């Protein structure tokens, strides 16, 4: 199926540009640069795939070019959960000083699947190995809070490409200090 057709057999002002219905308002062809460029805007996940460019000449052979378009989709949602799988917003706790605490970071969606990491004060922490299941990726972090952890911010970062910044979610730790 053709996504964009340019018929320049008549030349000049008579060149005909015909985008497919799928790309009608999102694609344009620019023949001025070399090589010419098919520009697409508002890329959607369904646009991913193999695209072929076929150039037919009147007096020369046909040329074919192939482009693979990969579409990166950021995670739809990133949350931190407590040990009961309840979402924590803002503040985690209060926990007892010395009590074992398990937090889970969960990323929903994303293509490719995101890599999750835990951070404290811009330093990476050793969390559990991420586990992927049914379009969700989870990573746990277990620690025993001490007085110095009071009001500490823990952050989970989700990364699935090297073009955009990470998705982040943070919680502040609250403690009952002895």
mmCIF file of C-alpha atoms in Angstrom, residues 6-160:
data_model
loop_
_atom_site.group_PDB
_atom_site.id
_atom_site.type_symbol
_atom_site.label_atom_id
_atom_site.label_comp_id
_atom_site.label_asym_id
_atom_site.label_seq_id
_atom_site.Cartn_x
_atom_site.Cartn_y
_atom_site.Cartn_z
ATOM 1 C CA UNK A 6 4.521 11.900 -6.157
ATOM 2 C CA UNK A 7 3.902 11.903 -9.906
ATOM 3 C CA UNK A 8 6.350 14.275 -11.598
ATOM 4 C CA UNK A 9 5.998 12.979 -15.169
ATOM 5 C CA UNK A 10 4.467 16.273 -16.282
ATOM 6 C CA UNK A 11 7.166 18.238 -14.420
ATOM 7 C CA UNK A 12 7.176 21.682 -12.843
ATOM 8 C CA UNK A 13 3.881 22.999 -11.456
ATOM 9 C CA UNK A 14 2.033 19.900 -12.691
ATOM 10 C CA UNK A 15 3.707 17.597 -10.156
ATOM 11 C CA UNK A 16 1.005 15.671 -8.317
ATOM 12 C CA UNK A 17 1.366 14.917 -4.562
ATOM 13 C CA UNK A 18 -1.047 12.310 -3.153
ATOM 14 C CA UNK A 19 -0.711 11.297 0.525
ATOM 15 C CA UNK A 20 -2.656 8.234 1.645
ATOM 16 C CA UNK A 21 -5.708 8.651 3.877
ATOM 17 C CA UNK A 22 -3.619 7.340 6.798
ATOM 18 C CA UNK A 23 -1.089 10.179 6.480
ATOM 19 C CA UNK A 24 -3.134 12.857 4.710
ATOM 20 C CA UNK A 25 -2.605 15.659 7.249
ATOM 21 C CA UNK A 26 0.657 14.331 8.733
ATOM 22 C CA UNK A 27 2.978 13.842 5.755
ATOM 23 C CA UNK A 28 4.590 16.022 3.132
ATOM 24 C CA UNK A 29 7.224 15.433 0.490
ATOM 25 C CA UNK A 30 10.078 17.879 -0.028
ATOM 26 C CA UNK A 31 12.001 17.294 -3.289
ATOM 27 C CA UNK A 32 14.395 20.245 -2.769
ATOM 28 C CA UNK A 33 17.099 18.701 -0.535
ATOM 29 C CA UNK A 34 19.214 15.846 -1.779
ATOM 30 C CA UNK A 35 18.122 13.212 -1.178
ATOM 31 C CA UNK A 36 14.458 14.281 -1.189
ATOM 32 C CA UNK A 37 12.620 13.876 2.118
ATOM 33 C CA UNK A 38 9.263 12.483 3.198
ATOM 34 C CA UNK A 39 8.413 14.388 6.382
ATOM 35 C CA UNK A 40 5.967 12.948 8.894
ATOM 36 C CA UNK A 41 4.608 14.789 11.948
ATOM 37 C CA UNK A 42 2.614 13.615 14.980
ATOM 38 C CA UNK A 43 4.088 10.132 14.719
ATOM 39 C CA UNK A 44 1.890 7.376 16.167
ATOM 40 C CA UNK A 45 2.785 3.920 17.410
ATOM 41 C CA UNK A 46 0.950 2.414 14.424
ATOM 42 C CA UNK A 47 3.280 4.276 12.032
ATOM 43 C CA UNK A 48 6.143 1.926 12.922
ATOM 44 C CA UNK A 49 7.200 -0.395 10.139
ATOM 45 C CA UNK A 50 9.128 -0.735 6.917
ATOM 46 C CA UNK A 51 8.743 2.052 4.370
ATOM 47 C CA UNK A 52 9.819 1.719 0.747
ATOM 48 C CA UNK A 53 10.678 4.491 -1.649
ATOM 49 C CA UNK A 54 10.327 3.538 -5.290
ATOM 50 C CA UNK A 55 11.571 5.888 -7.977
ATOM 51 C CA UNK A 56 10.549 5.144 -11.576
ATOM 52 C CA UNK A 57 12.303 6.979 -14.388
ATOM 53 C CA UNK A 58 11.201 7.166 -18.015
ATOM 54 C CA UNK A 59 14.608 6.397 -19.481
ATOM 55 C CA UNK A 60 16.437 4.737 -16.580
ATOM 56 C CA UNK A 61 15.988 1.781 -14.272
ATOM 57 C CA UNK A 62 13.747 1.825 -11.177
ATOM 58 C CA UNK A 63 15.399 2.488 -7.805
ATOM 59 C CA UNK A 64 14.112 1.097 -4.494
ATOM 60 C CA UNK A 65 15.059 2.337 -1.026
ATOM 61 C CA UNK A 66 14.024 0.890 2.327
ATOM 62 C CA UNK A 67 13.634 2.698 5.651
ATOM 63 C CA UNK A 68 12.696 1.036 8.944
ATOM 64 C CA UNK A 69 10.774 3.390 11.224
ATOM 65 C CA UNK A 70 10.887 2.455 14.901
ATOM 66 C CA UNK A 71 8.501 4.361 17.147
ATOM 67 C CA UNK A 72 9.438 4.861 20.794
ATOM 68 C CA UNK A 73 6.508 5.095 23.207
ATOM 69 C CA UNK A 74 7.218 6.365 26.732
ATOM 70 C CA UNK A 75 5.583 4.578 29.670
ATOM 71 C CA UNK A 76 1.958 5.649 30.150
ATOM 72 C CA UNK A 77 2.299 5.756 33.919
ATOM 73 C CA UNK A 78 5.030 5.419 36.531
ATOM 74 C CA UNK A 79 4.090 4.797 40.176
ATOM 75 C CA UNK A 80 5.661 3.799 43.482
ATOM 76 C CA UNK A 81 3.753 1.166 45.459
ATOM 77 C CA UNK A 82 3.911 0.113 49.110
ATOM 78 C CA UNK A 83 4.128 -3.516 50.265
ATOM 79 C CA UNK A 84 0.325 -3.819 49.805
ATOM 80 C CA UNK A 85 0.581 -2.718 46.134
ATOM 81 C CA UNK A 86 -1.087 0.610 46.961
ATOM 82 C CA UNK A 87 0.146 3.708 45.151
ATOM 83 C CA UNK A 88 2.158 6.130 47.280
ATOM 84 C CA UNK A 89 1.817 9.793 46.370
ATOM 85 C CA UNK A 90 4.138 12.330 47.961
ATOM 86 C CA UNK A 91 5.103 10.765 51.292
ATOM 87 C CA UNK A 92 5.896 7.131 52.123
ATOM 88 C CA UNK A 93 5.349 6.140 55.713
ATOM 89 C CA UNK A 94 5.671 6.952 58.476
ATOM 90 C CA UNK A 95 7.798 3.879 59.106
ATOM 91 C CA UNK A 96 9.472 2.793 62.321
ATOM 92 C CA UNK A 97 13.185 3.442 62.441
ATOM 93 C CA UNK A 98 14.893 0.067 61.867
ATOM 94 C CA UNK A 99 11.762 -1.513 60.299
ATOM 95 C CA UNK A 100 12.323 -3.182 56.896
ATOM 96 C CA UNK A 101 10.585 -1.229 54.121
ATOM 97 C CA UNK A 102 9.863 -2.497 50.624
ATOM 98 C CA UNK A 103 8.866 -0.114 47.852
ATOM 99 C CA UNK A 104 8.035 -1.136 44.298
ATOM 100 C CA UNK A 105 8.315 1.025 41.213
ATOM 101 C CA UNK A 106 5.925 0.090 38.420
ATOM 102 C CA UNK A 107 5.976 1.343 34.833
ATOM 103 C CA UNK A 108 2.873 0.695 32.766
ATOM 104 C CA UNK A 109 3.322 0.492 29.017
ATOM 105 C CA UNK A 110 6.235 1.788 27.018
ATOM 106 C CA UNK A 111 7.881 0.505 23.875
ATOM 107 C CA UNK A 112 10.504 -0.757 24.166
ATOM 108 C CA UNK A 113 9.964 -1.836 27.769
ATOM 109 C CA UNK A 114 11.590 0.680 30.107
ATOM 110 C CA UNK A 115 14.553 0.031 32.378
ATOM 111 C CA UNK A 116 13.810 1.035 35.983
ATOM 112 C CA UNK A 117 16.348 2.315 38.499
ATOM 113 C CA UNK A 118 16.184 3.686 42.051
ATOM 114 C CA UNK A 119 17.970 6.893 43.110
ATOM 115 C CA UNK A 120 18.659 8.828 46.305
ATOM 116 C CA UNK A 121 20.131 12.339 46.118
ATOM 117 C CA UNK A 122 21.161 11.836 42.474
ATOM 118 C CA UNK A 123 23.024 8.633 43.340
ATOM 119 C CA UNK A 124 21.882 5.263 41.982
ATOM 120 C CA UNK A 125 20.763 2.653 44.505
ATOM 121 C CA UNK A 126 20.944 -1.084 44.194
ATOM 122 C CA UNK A 127 17.345 -2.149 43.645
ATOM 123 C CA UNK A 128 15.854 -5.452 42.667
ATOM 124 C CA UNK A 129 16.167 -6.705 39.115
ATOM 125 C CA UNK A 130 13.310 -5.357 37.000
ATOM 126 C CA UNK A 131 10.591 -7.900 36.196
ATOM 127 C CA UNK A 132 8.356 -7.515 33.140
ATOM 128 C CA UNK A 133 4.837 -8.962 32.981
ATOM 129 C CA UNK A 134 1.806 -8.096 30.819
ATOM 130 C CA UNK A 135 3.047 -4.681 29.678
ATOM 131 C CA UNK A 136 4.229 -3.699 33.162
ATOM 132 C CA UNK A 137 7.782 -3.519 34.471
ATOM 133 C CA UNK A 138 8.450 -3.627 38.222
ATOM 134 C CA UNK A 139 11.530 -3.058 40.343
ATOM 135 C CA UNK A 140 11.623 -3.393 44.113
ATOM 136 C CA UNK A 141 13.785 -1.545 46.618
ATOM 137 C CA UNK A 142 14.107 -2.813 50.192
ATOM 138 C CA UNK A 143 15.893 -0.875 52.918
ATOM 139 C CA UNK A 144 16.000 -0.432 56.684
ATOM 140 C CA UNK A 145 15.475 3.263 57.395
ATOM 141 C CA UNK A 146 17.625 5.072 59.885
ATOM 142 C CA UNK A 147 17.232 8.518 61.421
ATOM 143 C CA UNK A 148 19.302 10.003 58.558
ATOM 144 C CA UNK A 149 16.604 8.805 56.113
ATOM 145 C CA UNK A 150 13.970 11.132 57.604
ATOM 146 C CA UNK A 151 12.616 13.330 54.774
ATOM 147 C CA UNK A 152 14.938 11.674 52.252
ATOM 148 C CA UNK A 153 13.616 11.599 48.698
ATOM 149 C CA UNK A 154 13.718 8.294 46.828
ATOM 150 C CA UNK A 155 13.213 8.454 43.075
ATOM 151 C CA UNK A 156 12.402 5.820 40.492
ATOM 152 C CA UNK A 157 13.505 6.517 36.924
ATOM 153 C CA UNK A 158 12.143 4.793 33.824
ATOM 154 C CA UNK A 159 14.225 4.977 30.648
ATOM 155 C CA UNK A 160 13.464 3.348 27.306
#
